[in-house]
XYZ file of C-alpha atoms in Angstrom:
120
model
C 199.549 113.964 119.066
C 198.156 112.764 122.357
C 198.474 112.993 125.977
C 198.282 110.014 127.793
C 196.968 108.878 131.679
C 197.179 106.065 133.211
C 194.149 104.095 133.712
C 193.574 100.708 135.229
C 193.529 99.117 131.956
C 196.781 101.083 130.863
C 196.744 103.977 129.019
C 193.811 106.153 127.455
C 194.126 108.790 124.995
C 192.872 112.482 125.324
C 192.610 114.308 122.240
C 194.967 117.075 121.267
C 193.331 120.311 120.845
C 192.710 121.340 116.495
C 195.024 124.371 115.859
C 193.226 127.649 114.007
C 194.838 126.531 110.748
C 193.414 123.212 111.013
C 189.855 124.402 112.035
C 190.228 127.347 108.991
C 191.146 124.679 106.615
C 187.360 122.538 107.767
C 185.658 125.519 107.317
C 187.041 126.022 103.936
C 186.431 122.834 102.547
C 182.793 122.577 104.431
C 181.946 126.263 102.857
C 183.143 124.786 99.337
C 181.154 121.920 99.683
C 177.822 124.143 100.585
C 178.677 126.194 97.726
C 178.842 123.474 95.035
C 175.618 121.324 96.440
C 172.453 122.060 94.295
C 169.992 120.865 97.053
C 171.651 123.500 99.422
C 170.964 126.109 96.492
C 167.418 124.929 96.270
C 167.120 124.520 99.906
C 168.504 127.592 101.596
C 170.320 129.608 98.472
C 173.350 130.575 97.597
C 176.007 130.652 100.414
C 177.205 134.177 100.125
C 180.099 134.851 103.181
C 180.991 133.402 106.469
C 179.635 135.463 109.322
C 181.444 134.145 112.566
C 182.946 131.079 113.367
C 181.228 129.733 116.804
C 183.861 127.072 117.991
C 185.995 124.188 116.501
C 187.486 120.779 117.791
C 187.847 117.187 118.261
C 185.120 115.570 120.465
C 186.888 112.230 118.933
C 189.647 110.520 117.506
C 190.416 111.808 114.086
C 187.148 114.061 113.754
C 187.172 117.414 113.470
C 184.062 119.369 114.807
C 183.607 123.426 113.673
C 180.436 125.568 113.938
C 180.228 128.767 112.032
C 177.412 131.503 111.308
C 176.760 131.634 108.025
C 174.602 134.008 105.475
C 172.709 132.781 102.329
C 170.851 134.572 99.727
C 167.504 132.770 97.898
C 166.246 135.035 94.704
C 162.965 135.382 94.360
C 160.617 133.414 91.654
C 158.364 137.077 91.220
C 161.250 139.563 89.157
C 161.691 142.240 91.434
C 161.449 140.820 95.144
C 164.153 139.204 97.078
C 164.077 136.918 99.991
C 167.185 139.105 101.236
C 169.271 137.093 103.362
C 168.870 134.076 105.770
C 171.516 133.528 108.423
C 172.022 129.673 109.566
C 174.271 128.001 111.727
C 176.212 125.456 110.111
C 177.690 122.158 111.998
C 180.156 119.792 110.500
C 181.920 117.080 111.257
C 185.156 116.300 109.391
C 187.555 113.413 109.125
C 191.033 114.630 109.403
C 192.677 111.998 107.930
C 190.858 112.299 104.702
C 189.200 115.640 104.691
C 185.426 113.954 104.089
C 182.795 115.317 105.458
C 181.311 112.824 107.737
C 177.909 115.291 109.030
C 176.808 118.392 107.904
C 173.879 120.834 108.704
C 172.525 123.996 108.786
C 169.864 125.322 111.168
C 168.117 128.385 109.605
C 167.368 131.506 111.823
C 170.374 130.407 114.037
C 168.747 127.461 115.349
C 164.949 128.657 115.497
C 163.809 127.545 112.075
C 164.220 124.025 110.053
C 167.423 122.095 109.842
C 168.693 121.187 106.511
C 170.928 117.769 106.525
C 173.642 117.473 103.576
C 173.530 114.047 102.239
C 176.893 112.707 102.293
């Protein structure tokens, strides 16, 4: 649904806010799609729960934007030590029309480490 304004050139669209729902259902399918991706595994480990979720929205037409906290586990190659857990922010972009994820990645140490990039 949009607003409209009038503009010289007629009217221009402003985005209608996402809804919690909508923003919960993103997070859901980005989380599933972290879960099932073996470079993520490799990369960061196993996603293991959602910390916080940071914000949510549409910055354009049909595109839904959501940032979350996330925590993910990485077992150790040497039996008996653990990484323990890594906490990364994860940023997606969504198409709401189809539900594809259109950008996805996760900084590690909230933003002070590398970025991993899904390949979409």
């Amino acid at each position: 649904m949009f607003t409209l304004l009038a503009s010289i050139s007629g009217f221009v669209p402003i985005f209608s806010q996402i809804t919690q729902a909508t923003a919960q259902k993103a997070v859901q399918l980005v989380t599933k799609k972290l879960k099932a991706d073996k470079s993520c595994k490799q990369e960061l480990g196993t996603l293991t729960k959602i910390n916080q979720v940071l914000g949510y929205g549409s910055p354009k037409a049909n595109v839904i934007a959501v940032r979350f906290e996330a925590s993910f586990n990485k077992p150790s190659t040497i039996k008996g030590t653990d990484r323990g857990i890594m906490r990364g922010q994860v940023k997606a972009s969504i198409a709401e029309d189809s539900g594809k994820i259109i950008t996805c990645s996760v900084f590690r140490d909230l933003g002070w480490g590398r970025t991993w990039d899904m390949k979409v």
